[in-house]
Coordinates of N, CA, C and O in Angstrom, one line a residue:
M1 N 104.0 51.6 104.2 CA 103.5 50.1 103.8 C 104.5 49.7 102.9 O 104.8 50.3 101.7
T2 N 104.7 48.2 102.7 CA 105.4 47.2 101.9 C 104.7 47.4 100.6 O 103.2 47.2 100.5
G3 N 105.5 47.6 99.6 CA 105.0 47.8 98.2 C 104.4 49.0 97.7 O 103.7 49.1 96.6
T4 N 104.5 50.0 98.6 CA 103.8 51.2 98.3 C 104.9 52.2 98.0 O 105.4 53.0 98.8
P5 N 105.4 52.5 96.8 CA 106.5 53.6 96.4 C 106.0 54.8 96.3 O 104.8 55.2 96.6
R6 N 106.8 55.9 96.4 CA 106.5 57.4 96.4 C 105.4 57.6 95.1 O 105.5 56.9 94.0
G7 N 104.4 58.4 95.7 CA 103.6 58.8 94.6 C 102.3 57.8 94.8 O 101.3 58.1 93.9
V8 N 102.2 56.7 95.5 CA 101.1 56.0 95.7 C 100.5 56.0 97.1 O 101.5 55.3 97.9
S9 N 99.4 56.5 97.4 CA 99.0 56.2 98.7 C 98.6 55.0 99.3 O 98.3 54.3 98.4
P10 N 98.6 54.8 100.5 CA 98.3 53.6 101.0 C 96.7 53.3 100.7 O 96.5 52.1 100.5
E11 N 95.9 54.4 100.5 CA 94.5 54.0 99.8 C 94.4 53.6 98.5 O 93.6 52.6 98.1
M12 N 95.4 54.1 97.7 CA 95.2 53.8 96.5 C 96.0 52.3 96.2 O 95.5 51.3 95.5
H13 N 97.1 52.1 96.9 CA 97.7 50.6 97.3 C 96.5 49.6 97.6 O 96.5 48.6 97.1
L14 N 95.7 50.1 98.5 CA 94.7 48.9 98.7 C 93.5 49.0 97.8 O 93.2 47.7 97.8
E15 N 93.1 50.1 97.4 CA 92.3 49.9 95.9 C 92.8 48.8 94.9 O 92.0 48.2 94.4
V16 N 93.9 48.8 94.8 CA 94.5 48.0 93.6 C 94.8 46.6 94.2 O 94.3 45.7 93.4
T17 N 95.2 46.5 95.4 CA 94.8 45.2 96.1 C 93.6 44.6 96.1 O 93.6 43.4 95.6
M18 N 92.7 45.2 96.5 CA 91.3 44.8 96.2 C 90.8 44.4 95.1 O 90.3 43.3 94.8
L19 N 91.4 45.2 93.7 CA 90.8 45.1 92.6 C 91.7 43.6 92.1 O 90.9 42.5 91.4
F20 N 92.5 43.1 92.1 CA 93.5 42.2 92.1 C 92.7 40.8 92.9 O 92.4 39.8 92.4
E21 N 92.4 41.1 94.0 CA 91.6 40.1 95.1 C 90.3 39.6 94.3 O 90.0 38.7 94.3
E22 N 89.5 40.9 93.7 CA 88.2 40.6 93.1 C 88.5 39.8 91.7 O 87.6 39.1 91.2
Y23 N 89.6 40.1 91.0 CA 90.0 39.5 89.8 C 90.1 37.9 89.8 O 89.5 36.9 89.2
G24 N 90.8 37.4 91.0 CA 90.9 36.1 91.3 C 89.7 35.6 91.8 O 89.5 34.3 91.6
R25 N 89.2 36.3 92.6 CA 87.6 35.6 93.1 C 86.6 35.2 92.0 O 85.9 34.5 92.2
L26 N 86.6 36.4 91.1 CA 85.6 36.1 90.0 C 86.1 34.9 89.3 O 85.3 34.1 88.9
L27 N 87.1 34.8 89.2 CA 87.7 33.7 88.2 C 87.5 32.2 89.1 O 87.1 31.3 88.4
D28 N 87.9 32.4 90.2 CA 87.4 31.0 91.0 C 86.1 30.6 91.3 O 85.9 29.6 91.3
A29 N 85.2 31.9 91.1 CA 83.8 31.5 91.5 C 83.3 31.2 89.8 O 81.8 31.2 90.0
D30 N 84.0 31.2 88.7 CA 83.6 30.9 87.4 C 82.5 32.1 87.1 O 81.7 31.7 86.2
S31 N 82.6 33.3 87.7 CA 81.9 34.4 87.4 C 82.5 35.2 86.2 O 82.9 36.4 86.5
L32 N 82.6 34.5 85.2 CA 83.6 35.3 83.9 C 82.8 36.3 83.3 O 83.5 37.3 82.9
E33 N 81.2 36.1 83.3 CA 80.8 37.2 82.8 C 81.1 38.7 83.5 O 81.0 39.6 82.9
E34 N 81.0 38.5 85.1 CA 81.5 39.5 85.7 C 82.8 40.0 85.6 O 83.0 41.1 85.7
W35 N 83.8 38.9 85.4 CA 84.9 39.3 85.6 C 85.2 40.2 84.3 O 86.2 41.1 84.4
T36 N 84.7 40.1 83.0 CA 85.0 41.0 82.0 C 84.9 42.5 82.2 O 85.4 43.4 81.7
T37 N 83.9 42.7 83.2 CA 83.6 43.8 83.6 C 84.9 44.9 84.4 O 84.6 46.0 84.4
L38 N 85.6 44.0 84.7 CA 86.9 44.7 85.2 C 87.5 45.3 84.3 O 88.6 46.2 84.8
F39 N 87.5 45.2 83.1 CA 88.3 45.7 81.9 C 87.7 46.8 81.2 O 86.3 47.1 81.1
V40 N 88.5 47.9 80.8 CA 87.8 48.8 79.7 C 87.5 48.3 78.9 O 88.2 47.2 78.3
P41 N 86.6 48.8 77.8 CA 86.1 48.4 76.5 C 87.4 48.2 75.7 O 87.3 47.1 74.9
D42 N 88.5 49.0 75.6 CA 89.4 48.8 74.5 C 90.7 48.0 75.3 O 91.7 48.5 75.0
C43 N 90.3 47.2 76.1 CA 91.4 46.4 77.0 C 92.3 45.6 75.9 O 92.1 45.1 74.8
R44 N 93.4 45.1 76.7 CA 94.2 44.0 75.9 C 94.4 42.9 77.3 O 94.9 43.2 78.3
Y45 N 93.8 41.8 77.0 CA 94.4 40.7 77.9 C 95.0 39.7 77.2 O 94.7 39.3 76.0
E46 N 96.6 39.6 77.8 CA 97.2 38.3 77.1 C 98.0 37.3 78.2 O 98.1 37.9 79.0
I47 N 97.7 36.2 77.7 CA 98.9 35.1 78.4 C 100.3 34.8 77.9 O 99.7 34.5 76.7
M48 N 101.2 35.1 78.0 CA 102.5 35.0 77.5 C 103.5 34.0 78.4 O 103.6 34.1 79.7
S49 N 104.2 33.4 77.7 CA 105.4 32.6 78.4 C 106.3 33.5 79.0 O 106.7 34.3 78.2
R50 N 107.2 33.2 79.8 CA 108.5 33.9 80.2 C 109.1 33.6 79.3 O 110.0 34.9 79.1
E51 N 109.5 32.7 78.7 CA 110.4 32.4 77.6 C 110.3 33.4 76.5 O 111.1 33.9 75.9
N52 N 109.2 33.2 76.1 CA 108.9 34.4 75.0 C 109.1 35.9 75.4 O 109.7 36.8 74.6
I53 N 108.8 36.2 76.5 CA 109.1 37.7 76.9 C 110.5 37.8 76.8 O 110.8 38.8 76.5
E54 N 111.3 36.9 77.5 CA 112.7 37.0 77.7 C 113.4 37.4 76.3 O 114.4 37.7 75.9
Q55 N 113.0 36.4 75.1 CA 113.6 36.4 73.7 C 112.7 37.3 72.9 O 113.1 37.3 71.7
N56 N 111.8 38.2 73.5 CA 111.0 39.2 72.8 C 110.1 38.6 71.8 O 110.4 39.2 70.4
L57 N 109.9 37.4 71.7 CA 109.0 36.6 70.8 C 107.5 37.1 71.1 O 107.1 37.2 72.3
P58 N 106.9 37.3 69.9 CA 105.2 38.2 70.4 C 104.4 37.1 70.5 O 103.2 37.5 70.8
L59 N 104.5 35.8 70.3 CA 103.5 34.8 70.5 C 102.9 34.6 72.1 O 103.5 34.4 73.0
S60 N 101.6 34.9 71.7 CA 100.9 34.7 73.1 C 100.0 33.3 73.1 O 99.7 32.8 71.9
L61 N 99.9 32.8 74.2 CA 99.3 31.6 74.5 C 97.5 32.0 74.5 O 96.9 31.1 74.1
M62 N 97.1 33.0 74.9 CA 95.8 33.8 74.7 C 95.9 35.4 74.6 O 96.6 35.9 75.4
L63 N 95.3 35.7 73.6 CA 95.1 37.0 73.3 C 93.7 37.6 73.2 O 93.2 36.9 71.9
C64 N 93.3 38.4 73.7 CA 91.9 39.2 73.3 C 92.3 40.8 73.6 O 93.1 41.3 74.6
D65 N 92.1 41.4 72.4 CA 92.3 42.9 72.4 C 91.1 43.8 72.7 O 91.2 44.9 72.1
S66 N 90.1 43.4 73.2 CA 89.0 44.0 73.7 C 88.3 43.5 74.6 O 88.3 42.2 74.8
R67 N 87.3 44.3 75.3 CA 86.4 43.2 76.2 C 85.4 42.8 75.4 O 84.8 41.6 75.8
D68 N 85.0 42.9 74.2 CA 83.9 42.5 73.4 C 84.8 41.1 73.1 O 84.3 39.8 72.8
M69 N 86.2 41.1 72.9 CA 86.6 39.6 72.6 C 86.7 38.8 73.9 O 86.5 37.5 73.8
L70 N 86.9 39.3 75.0 CA 86.9 38.7 76.2 C 85.4 38.2 76.3 O 85.3 37.0 76.7
D71 N 84.5 38.9 76.2 CA 82.8 38.6 76.2 C 82.6 37.2 75.4 O 82.0 36.4 75.4
D72 N 83.2 37.6 74.0 CA 83.2 36.5 72.9 C 83.7 35.0 73.6 O 83.3 33.9 73.4
R73 N 84.8 35.1 74.2 CA 85.5 33.9 74.6 C 84.9 33.3 75.8 O 84.5 32.1 75.9
V74 N 84.4 34.1 76.6 CA 83.5 33.4 77.8 C 82.2 33.0 77.1 O 81.7 31.7 77.5
Y75 N 81.6 33.7 75.9 CA 80.5 33.1 75.6 C 80.7 31.7 74.9 O 80.0 30.8 74.9
S76 N 81.7 31.6 74.4 CA 82.4 30.1 73.4 C 82.5 29.1 74.6 O 82.2 27.8 74.5
L77 N 83.3 29.6 75.6 CA 83.4 28.7 76.9 C 82.1 28.3 77.4 O 81.9 26.8 77.7
R78 N 81.1 29.0 77.3 CA 79.7 28.6 78.1 C 79.0 27.7 77.1 O 78.3 26.8 77.2
E79 N 79.1 28.1 75.7 CA 78.2 27.6 74.7 C 78.7 26.7 73.7 O 77.9 25.8 73.2
A80 N 80.3 26.5 73.3 CA 80.6 25.8 72.2 C 81.8 25.0 72.4 O 81.9 23.7 72.0
N81 N 82.6 25.2 73.5 CA 84.0 24.8 73.7 C 83.8 23.6 74.5 O 82.8 23.6 75.6
V82 N 84.5 22.5 74.6 CA 84.4 21.2 75.3 C 85.8 21.3 76.2 O 86.8 21.3 75.2
F83 N 85.7 21.5 77.3 CA 87.0 21.4 78.1 C 86.8 20.7 79.4 O 85.6 20.4 79.6
N84 N 87.9 20.2 80.1 CA 87.7 19.8 81.6 C 87.2 20.5 82.6 O 87.7 21.7 82.8
I85 N 86.3 20.1 83.1 CA 85.5 21.0 84.0 C 86.4 20.7 85.4 O 87.0 19.8 85.9
H86 N 86.6 22.2 85.8 CA 87.8 22.2 86.9 C 87.4 23.4 87.9 O 86.4 24.2 87.5
Y87 N 88.0 23.5 89.1 CA 87.7 24.5 89.7 C 89.1 25.0 90.2 O 89.9 24.5 90.5
D88 N 88.9 26.5 89.9 CA 90.3 27.3 90.3 C 90.4 27.6 91.6 O 89.3 28.2 92.3
C89 N 91.8 27.7 91.9 CA 92.0 28.7 93.2 C 93.1 29.5 93.2 O 94.3 28.7 92.9
H90 N 93.0 30.8 93.1 CA 94.0 31.7 92.7 C 94.8 32.5 94.1 O 93.9 32.4 94.9
L91 N 95.9 32.2 94.2 CA 96.8 33.0 95.5 C 97.4 34.0 94.6 O 98.3 33.8 93.7
I92 N 97.3 35.2 94.8 CA 97.9 36.4 94.8 C 98.5 37.1 95.6 O 98.0 37.2 96.7
G93 N 99.8 37.2 95.4 CA 100.8 37.6 96.0 C 100.9 39.1 96.2 O 100.2 39.7 95.4
P94 N 101.8 39.6 97.1 CA 101.8 41.0 97.4 C 102.0 41.9 95.9 O 102.5 41.4 94.9
V95 N 101.3 43.1 95.9 CA 100.9 43.9 94.9 C 101.9 45.0 94.9 O 102.1 45.6 96.2
R96 N 102.6 45.4 93.9 CA 103.3 46.5 93.8 C 102.7 47.5 92.9 O 102.4 47.1 91.6
V97 N 102.4 48.6 93.1 CA 101.7 49.6 92.4 C 102.8 51.0 92.1 O 103.4 51.4 93.1
T98 N 102.5 51.3 90.9 CA 103.6 52.4 90.8 C 102.5 53.4 89.8 O 101.8 52.9 89.0
P99 N 102.8 54.8 89.8 CA 102.2 55.7 89.2 C 102.7 55.5 87.7 O 103.8 55.1 87.3
Q100 N 101.7 55.9 86.7 CA 102.1 55.5 85.2 C 101.2 56.2 84.4 O 100.1 56.1 84.3
G101 N 101.5 57.6 83.9 CA 100.8 58.4 83.1 C 99.8 58.9 83.8 O 99.9 59.3 84.9
D102 N 98.6 58.3 83.2 CA 97.2 58.9 83.8 C 96.4 57.8 84.6 O 95.4 58.2 84.9
G103 N 97.5 56.7 84.9 CA 97.1 55.6 85.7 C 97.9 55.0 86.6 O 99.1 55.8 87.2
W104 N 98.1 54.0 86.6 CA 99.0 53.1 87.5 C 99.4 51.8 86.9 O 98.8 51.0 86.2
A105 N 100.5 51.2 87.0 CA 101.1 50.0 86.9 C 100.9 49.3 88.2 O 101.3 49.9 89.2
A106 N 100.7 47.9 87.8 CA 100.7 46.9 89.2 C 101.2 45.6 88.9 O 101.0 45.1 87.7
T107 N 102.1 44.8 89.9 CA 102.5 43.5 89.4 C 102.0 42.8 90.5 O 102.1 43.3 91.7
A108 N 102.0 41.5 90.5 CA 101.8 40.7 91.7 C 102.3 39.1 91.0 O 101.5 38.8 89.9
A109 N 102.9 38.4 92.2 CA 103.0 37.1 91.6 C 101.4 36.4 91.8 O 100.6 37.0 92.7
Y110 N 101.3 35.1 91.2 CA 100.1 34.4 91.3 C 100.6 33.0 91.6 O 101.5 32.4 90.5
S111 N 99.6 32.2 92.0 CA 99.7 30.6 91.9 C 98.4 30.1 91.6 O 97.3 30.5 92.3
L112 N 98.2 29.4 90.8 CA 96.9 28.8 90.3 C 96.8 27.6 90.4 O 97.6 26.6 89.7
F113 N 95.9 27.1 91.6 CA 95.7 25.5 91.3 C 94.6 25.0 90.9 O 93.6 25.9 90.9
Q114 N 94.4 23.9 90.4 CA 93.2 23.4 89.6 C 92.7 22.0 90.4 O 93.5 21.4 90.5
S115 N 91.3 21.9 90.3 CA 91.1 20.6 90.9 C 90.2 20.3 90.1 O 89.2 20.9 89.4
I116 N 90.1 18.8 89.8 CA 89.3 18.4 88.6 C 88.2 17.3 89.2 O 88.4 17.1 90.6
Q117 N 87.4 17.1 88.6 CA 86.1 16.1 89.1 C 86.8 14.7 89.7 O 85.7 14.3 90.5
A118 N 87.9 14.3 89.1 CA 88.2 13.2 89.7 C 88.8 13.3 91.2 O 89.1 12.3 91.5
G119 N 88.9 14.5 91.7 CA 89.5 14.5 92.8 C 91.0 15.1 93.2 O 91.3 15.0 94.1
E120 N 91.4 15.2 91.8 CA 92.9 15.4 92.0 C 93.1 17.2 92.0 O 92.3 17.5 91.1
T121 N 94.0 17.6 92.9 CA 94.2 19.0 92.6 C 95.6 19.2 92.4 O 96.7 18.5 92.9
R122 N 95.9 19.8 91.6 CA 97.5 20.2 91.1 C 97.8 21.7 91.1 O 96.9 22.4 90.6
L123 N 98.9 22.0 90.9 CA 99.5 23.2 90.6 C 99.4 23.5 89.2 O 100.2 22.8 88.6
F124 N 98.6 24.3 88.8 CA 98.5 24.5 87.3 C 99.3 25.5 86.5 O 99.5 25.3 85.5
S125 N 99.5 26.8 87.2 CA 100.4 27.9 86.8 C 100.8 28.7 87.7 O 100.2 28.8 88.7
V126 N 101.9 29.1 87.6 CA 102.6 30.1 88.3 C 103.3 31.2 87.4 O 104.0 30.9 86.4
G127 N 103.3 32.7 88.0 CA 103.9 33.4 87.1 C 103.5 35.2 88.1 O 103.4 34.9 89.0
R128 N 103.4 36.0 87.1 CA 103.1 37.2 87.6 C 102.2 38.0 86.7 O 102.2 37.6 85.5
Y129 N 101.4 38.7 87.2 CA 100.5 39.5 86.5 C 100.9 40.8 86.5 O 101.8 41.5 87.4
H130 N 100.9 41.5 85.4 CA 101.4 42.8 85.1 C 100.2 43.6 84.4 O 99.8 43.3 83.4
A131 N 99.8 44.8 85.0 CA 98.7 45.3 84.8 C 98.7 46.6 84.5 O 99.7 47.5 85.1
E132 N 98.2 47.4 84.0 CA 97.8 48.8 83.6 C 96.5 49.1 83.9 O 95.7 48.7 83.4
L133 N 96.4 50.3 84.9 CA 94.9 50.4 85.4 C 94.7 51.9 85.2 O 95.8 52.7 85.2
R134 N 93.7 52.2 85.2 CA 93.0 53.6 85.1 C 91.8 53.8 85.6 O 91.0 52.8 85.4
R135 N 91.4 54.9 86.0 CA 90.0 55.3 86.7 C 88.9 55.6 85.4 O 89.5 56.2 84.6
V136 N 88.1 54.9 85.5 CA 86.8 55.3 84.4 C 85.5 55.3 85.3 O 85.1 54.5 86.1
D137 N 85.0 56.5 85.1 CA 83.7 57.0 85.8 C 84.1 56.6 87.5 O 83.2 56.1 88.4
N138 N 85.2 57.1 88.1 CA 85.5 56.8 89.3 C 85.7 55.6 89.9 O 85.8 55.1 91.2
V139 N 85.7 54.4 88.8 CA 86.1 53.0 89.1 C 87.4 52.7 88.7 O 87.6 53.0 87.4
L140 N 88.0 52.1 89.3 CA 89.5 51.5 88.8 C 89.4 50.3 88.0 O 88.7 49.3 88.3
R141 N 89.7 50.4 86.6 CA 89.4 49.3 85.6 C 91.0 48.9 85.1 O 91.8 49.6 85.2
I142 N 90.7 47.7 84.5 CA 92.2 47.2 83.9 C 92.0 47.6 82.5 O 91.1 47.4 81.5
V143 N 93.2 48.3 81.9 CA 93.4 48.5 80.5 C 94.2 47.4 79.8 O 93.8 47.2 78.9
R144 N 95.1 47.0 80.5 CA 96.1 45.9 80.0 C 96.5 45.0 81.1 O 96.8 45.4 82.1
M145 N 96.2 43.7 80.8 CA 96.6 42.5 81.7 C 97.3 41.5 81.0 O 97.1 41.1 80.1
R146 N 98.8 41.6 81.4 CA 99.7 40.7 80.8 C 100.0 39.5 82.0 O 100.6 40.0 82.9
V147 N 99.6 38.3 81.7 CA 99.8 37.3 82.4 C 101.1 36.8 81.8 O 101.0 36.0 80.8
V148 N 102.0 36.5 82.6 CA 103.4 35.7 82.5 C 103.6 34.6 83.1 O 103.6 34.6 84.5
V149 N 103.1 33.6 82.5 CA 103.3 32.3 83.1 C 104.7 31.9 83.0 O 105.8 32.0 82.3
D150 N 105.3 31.3 84.1 CA 106.7 30.7 84.3 C 107.3 29.7 83.2 O 108.3 29.8 82.7
T151 N 106.3 29.1 82.7 CA 106.4 27.8 81.5 C 105.5 28.2 80.6 O 104.1 28.5 81.2
G152 N 105.5 27.9 79.3 CA 104.7 28.0 78.3 C 104.1 26.4 78.0 O 102.9 26.1 77.5
A153 N 104.8 25.4 79.1 CA 104.2 23.9 79.1 C 103.2 23.8 80.0 O 103.0 23.7 81.1
I154 N 101.8 24.0 79.5 CA 100.6 23.6 80.1 C 100.1 22.4 79.9 O 100.1 21.7 79.1
L155 N 99.9 21.8 81.4 CA 99.8 20.5 81.2 C 98.3 20.0 80.3 O 98.2 19.0 79.9
T156 N 97.3 20.7 80.3 CA 95.9 20.3 79.8 C 95.9 21.7 78.9 O 96.1 22.6 79.1
L157 N 94.4 21.5 78.3 CA 94.1 22.7 77.5 C 93.8 24.2 78.5 O 93.3 24.1 79.4
L158 N 94.5 25.1 77.9 CA 94.2 26.3 78.4 C 93.0 26.8 78.0 O 92.8 27.7 77.0
A159 N 91.9 26.6 78.6 CA 90.5 27.1 78.1 C 90.0 28.3 79.1 O 89.8 29.4 78.2
T160 N 90.2 28.5 80.2 CA 89.7 29.8 81.2 C 91.0 30.5 81.4 O 92.2 30.2 81.3
P161 N 90.6 31.9 81.1 CA 91.8 33.0 81.9 C 92.2 32.7 83.0 O 92.0 31.6 83.8
I162 N 93.5 33.1 83.1 CA 94.4 32.8 84.4 C 94.2 34.1 85.1 O 94.6 35.1 84.8

C-alpha cells in the first residue's frame, strides 16, 4: 500500500487516514466541539508558517497547548468573537504514517477552500499536517497537530482552526 512504510500495517494506515478524514469533516461541518474530542487532554495544536519553520522561528499563528485551550477557543468563537461567516471545505491528500515511540507520526497535505455568504469561494490555505498520535482507551487520538501553512499571509482573519 502506498504511504505505508515498514512497521505500519495496512489497518493502521487506514485508521490514521480515517482520523484525518474525520478531522476535516468535523471542521467542515462546523462541529468544533466534537473536533476537540479528537485530541488528548494534554495536546498541542499549532498553526505555523513554512517560513517560520524554515528559519527556526517559534512564532505561531495559532497555539493551544491543551484540549481545554481548544475548548476555550471554540467557546469564544461561539460566544464572543466576531468574524466573517464562512463554510470550509478541506481536501486532505495522501497520509504518510510512521511508527514513533509509543505511537505514530503522520503527515498529509491539505488544501482549504472557504466560501463566504456573498457567494465567493476561494483557496484559503494550503500546507501540511504534521501529527503525533497515540492510542487512548483503544481509540486513536491526536497528541500534537502542527499545521504548517505554505504562507503566513492569511487574506482574512484566521478565526477557526485549519
